[in-house]
Short mmCIF file of C-alpha atoms in Angstrom, two decimals:
data_model
loop_
_atom_site.label_atom_id
_atom_site.label_comp_id
_atom_site.label_asym_id
_atom_site.label_seq_id
_atom_site.Cartn_x
_atom_site.Cartn_y
_atom_site.Cartn_z
CA MET A 1 0.00 0.00 0.00
CA ARG A 2 1.38 3.40 -1.02
CA ARG A 3 1.26 6.18 1.57
CA GLU A 4 0.54 9.70 0.40
CA ALA A 5 3.06 12.36 1.28
CA ILE A 6 1.46 14.88 3.60
CA ALA A 7 2.78 18.41 3.65
CA ALA A 8 2.25 20.24 6.91
CA LYS A 9 0.92 23.73 6.27
CA ASN A 10 -0.09 26.40 8.73
CA VAL A 11 -3.50 27.96 8.42
CA THR A 12 -4.85 30.46 10.91
CA ILE A 13 -8.44 30.06 12.05
CA SER A 14 -10.28 31.73 14.88
CA PRO A 15 -10.03 30.14 18.32
CA GLU A 16 -13.83 29.73 18.42
CA LEU A 17 -13.87 27.83 15.12
CA PHE A 18 -10.93 25.67 16.19
CA ALA A 19 -12.75 24.79 19.41
CA ARG A 20 -15.83 23.74 17.43
CA ILE A 21 -13.72 21.66 15.04
CA THR A 22 -11.90 20.00 17.94
CA GLU A 23 -15.20 19.17 19.67
CA GLU A 24 -16.66 17.74 16.48
CA ALA A 25 -13.53 15.69 15.84
CA ALA A 26 -13.67 14.22 19.34
CA ALA A 27 -17.36 13.37 18.93
CA GLU A 28 -16.65 11.64 15.62
CA GLY A 29 -13.51 9.88 16.79
CA THR A 30 -11.36 11.62 14.20
CA THR A 31 -8.88 14.49 14.15
CA ALA A 32 -9.24 18.22 13.58
CA ASP A 33 -6.89 17.81 10.59
CA GLN A 34 -9.20 15.24 8.99
CA ILE A 35 -12.23 17.47 9.49
CA ALA A 36 -10.35 20.47 8.07
CA ASN A 37 -9.26 18.47 5.02
CA GLU A 38 -12.80 17.23 4.38
CA ALA A 39 -14.19 20.74 4.83
CA MET A 40 -11.72 22.17 2.31
CA LYS A 41 -12.48 19.42 -0.23
CA ARG A 42 -16.18 20.23 0.05
CA TYR A 43 -15.53 23.96 -0.14
CA LEU A 44 -13.46 23.56 -3.30
CA ALA A 45 -16.11 21.30 -4.88
CA VAL A 46 -18.83 23.87 -4.15
CA ARG A 47 -16.68 26.65 -5.61
CA ARG A 48 -16.16 24.59 -8.77
CA VAL A 49 -19.90 24.04 -9.17
CA ASP A 50 -20.51 27.76 -8.59
CA ARG A 51 -18.02 28.65 -11.35
CA LEU A 52 -19.62 26.16 -13.74
CA GLN A 53 -23.08 27.58 -12.99
CA ARG A 54 -21.90 31.14 -13.59
CA TYR A 55 -20.34 30.04 -16.88
CA GLY A 56 -23.54 28.25 -17.91
CA HIS A 57 -25.70 31.26 -17.09
CA LYS A 58 -23.37 33.56 -19.01
CA ARG A 59 -23.35 31.28 -22.08
CA ALA A 60 -27.12 30.89 -21.98
CA GLU A 61 -27.50 34.65 -21.84
CA GLU A 62 -25.06 35.10 -24.75
CA LEU A 63 -27.00 32.53 -26.79
CA GLY A 64 -30.39 33.96 -25.84
CA ILE A 65 -31.47 30.74 -24.12
CA THR A 66 -34.09 31.07 -21.40
CA GLU A 67 -35.20 28.61 -18.75
CA ASP A 68 -38.33 27.95 -20.81
CA ASP A 69 -36.12 26.78 -23.73
CA VAL A 70 -34.37 24.06 -21.72
CA PRO A 71 -36.94 21.21 -22.04
CA ARG A 72 -37.13 21.74 -25.82
CA LEU A 73 -33.36 21.86 -26.19
CA ILE A 74 -32.95 18.67 -24.16
CA ALA A 75 -35.57 16.91 -26.30
CA GLU A 76 -33.84 18.09 -29.49
CA SER A 77 -30.46 16.93 -28.23
CA ARG A 78 -31.81 13.50 -27.30
CA ALA A 79 -33.53 13.16 -30.67
CA GLU A 80 -30.25 13.97 -32.48
CA ARG A 81 -28.41 11.32 -30.47
CA ARG A 82 -30.97 8.67 -31.42
CA ARG A 83 -30.39 9.24 -35.14
#
């Protein structure tokens, strides 16, 4: 089994937030580091989805596509794939 290299990095968080993370870690039987890593993974995933949504909205606006057009466009796309 290959072990991942872990780089120790310092991040400053408020004492109140650290206390909450530490309490949660203890309740879950894990570490504050593991909770922080999971939280950052989720944060980055949400940010990625937000960027994709902003891009999609911008492109739809540029193309003149409205929300009402979406069902028709999906149906047209599916019909083209069946051909």
